Amino acid sequence: MSRLRVLRDLITHYASSFLWWLAEEVPFLRLLIRAIPPVKRWIAERIGEDVTVADKASMDDAEITVKVDTMPTPAEMVFKIPVDNLSADTLEVSGIDLRVGVNKDGDALGHVQWLDDIGMENPRFIVNPFISEKSETEAFRVRLTSPPYIYRRRDSFSIYVSGTVQFRTSYGPVWIPTTQMVRIDDELIKNQFWIARNDVDERYPSETPE
């Protein structure tokens, strides 16, 4: 990266921070900025630059658990997706487009898509959608009903989650890409998968195990 590019990015960062500060401290200016779509969108994008979803630094905080209850659906996988929000704005998850699979390219286990303005309100498959300002490694959770056969796995394997997450900011939505991998280790298979496997076998006794 050239020195000119570094200098330009630095100036842009401080200019957006100063504009953000003015917008929050001066009520009239805040209303004016939010009435000008290009400026409003520009600030939202600057906020998005201070947000990362499941990056390498927070990968250890990503995890998968399994939930079994009395609902008609079989066991669910619950993905904890860490977020670093270094901006001065509280965020809310307002859309997701995530592919889940046992390899990096496919969505063999499921594809979760949702937008708050066209989808259901407060969907049950998103938990804790709010991320505090100036926070590190807070997390939201996504619940996915996986194919029953996955719980019959006996050996450790990896699950990949990739796609984008939309956050609502004070100045409009921003989309943040993410790719994370979580290892399903022997302990998880022995404990939580064992419970889920029994649940699946009761619901689908005629299916042939993998």
Coordinates of N, CA and C in Angstrom, one line a residue, residues 4-20 42-43 45-47 49-50:
L4 N 0.6 7.4 -0.1 CA -0.5 8.3 -0.4 C -1.8 7.6 0.0
R5 N -1.9 6.3 -0.3 CA -3.2 5.6 0.1 C -3.3 5.5 1.6
V6 N -2.2 5.3 2.3 CA -2.3 5.3 3.8 C -2.7 6.7 4.3
L7 N -2.1 7.7 3.8 CA -2.5 9.1 4.2 C -3.9 9.4 3.9
R8 N -4.4 9.0 2.7 CA -5.8 9.2 2.4 C -6.8 8.5 3.3
D9 N -6.4 7.2 3.6 CA -7.3 6.4 4.5 C -7.3 7.1 5.9
L10 N -6.1 7.6 6.4 CA -6.0 8.2 7.7 C -6.9 9.4 7.7
I11 N -6.8 10.3 6.7 CA -7.6 11.5 6.7 C -9.1 11.2 6.6
T12 N -9.4 10.2 5.8 CA -10.9 9.7 5.8 C -11.4 9.3 7.1
H13 N -10.5 8.5 7.8 CA -10.9 8.0 9.1 C -11.2 9.1 10.1
Y14 N -10.2 10.1 10.2 CA -10.4 11.2 11.1 C -11.5 12.1 10.7
A15 N -11.7 12.3 9.4 CA -12.8 13.1 9.0 C -14.2 12.5 9.3
S16 N -14.3 11.2 9.1 CA -15.5 10.6 9.5 C -15.8 10.6 11.0
S17 N -14.7 10.4 11.7 CA -14.9 10.4 13.2 C -15.3 11.8 13.7
F18 N -14.7 12.8 13.1 CA -15.1 14.2 13.4 C -16.5 14.5 13.1
L19 N -16.9 14.1 11.8 CA -18.3 14.3 11.4 C -19.3 13.5 12.3
W20 N -18.9 12.3 12.7 CA -19.7 11.5 13.6 C -19.9 12.2 14.9
W42 N -22.7 7.4 3.7 CA -21.2 7.5 3.9 C -20.9 7.3 5.3
I43 N -21.6 7.9 6.2 CA -21.3 7.6 7.7 C -21.6 6.2 8.1
E45 N -21.3 3.6 6.2 CA -20.1 2.8 5.7 C -18.9 3.0 6.6
R46 N -18.7 4.2 7.1 CA -17.5 4.4 8.0 C -17.7 3.6 9.3
I47 N -19.0 3.6 9.8 CA -19.2 2.8 11.0 C -18.9 1.3 10.7
E49 N -16.8 0.1 8.8 CA -15.3 -0.2 8.7 C -14.8 -0.6 10.1
D50 N -15.5 -0.2 11.2 CA -15.0 -0.5 12.5 C -15.7 -1.7 13.1

